[in-house]
Amino acid sequence: MSGYIHASREGDPVHTVRTIGRLAQMIIELRDEYVARPRPDLLVQIDQRVTDLIALQDELRARMADAAQSHQE
């Protein structure tokens, strides 16, 4: 795999998928931090990232529907 990254438009599903990946990585890092040193503020941060993921699921579904419709036209 080359180091080249394709540019994506804001409305492109690729943008949403990349954001989901970044949030997933953040959750993993917060998990590791919480396991090493459990703190209530980390739980709040994990909860917020999960909420963000739920919102991105809705966004991804909308982008999938738009992409499917564009391919039919």
mmCIF file of C-alpha atoms in Angstrom, residues 6 10 13-14 16 19-20 22 26-27 29 31-32 37-38 40 44-45 47-48 53 55 58 67 70 72:
data_model
loop_
_atom_site.group_PDB
_atom_site.id
_atom_site.type_symbol
_atom_site.label_atom_id
_atom_site.label_comp_id
_atom_site.label_asym_id
_atom_site.label_seq_id
_atom_site.Cartn_x
_atom_site.Cartn_y
_atom_site.Cartn_z
ATOM 1 C CA HIS A 6 -7.153 9.994 -1.817
ATOM 2 C CA GLU A 10 -17.000 16.538 3.035
ATOM 3 C CA PRO A 13 -18.802 8.384 2.739
ATOM 4 C CA VAL A 14 -15.001 8.061 2.895
ATOM 5 C CA THR A 16 -17.416 9.577 7.507
ATOM 6 C CA THR A 19 -13.924 9.875 11.182
ATOM 7 C CA ILE A 20 -15.362 6.631 12.553
ATOM 8 C CA ARG A 22 -10.373 8.080 14.334
ATOM 9 C CA MET A 26 -9.609 7.302 20.497
ATOM 10 C CA ILE A 27 -11.881 4.847 22.307
ATOM 11 C CA GLU A 29 -6.678 4.745 23.773
ATOM 12 C CA ARG A 31 -9.854 2.180 27.271
ATOM 13 C CA ASP A 32 -6.157 1.535 27.786
ATOM 14 C CA ARG A 37 -5.838 4.186 35.915
ATOM 15 C CA PRO A 38 -9.632 4.070 36.319
ATOM 16 C CA PRO A 40 -14.596 8.855 36.307
ATOM 17 C CA VAL A 44 -17.320 10.453 30.615
ATOM 18 C CA GLN A 45 -14.945 10.784 27.661
ATOM 19 C CA ASP A 47 -19.370 7.817 26.785
ATOM 20 C CA GLN A 48 -19.047 10.971 24.659
ATOM 21 C CA LEU A 53 -20.171 7.125 16.961
ATOM 22 C CA ALA A 55 -24.332 10.118 15.369
ATOM 23 C CA ASP A 58 -26.820 7.964 11.195
ATOM 24 C CA ALA A 67 -24.511 6.989 -2.868
ATOM 25 C CA SER A 70 -26.477 8.407 -7.276
ATOM 26 C CA GLN A 72 -29.034 4.394 -9.901
#
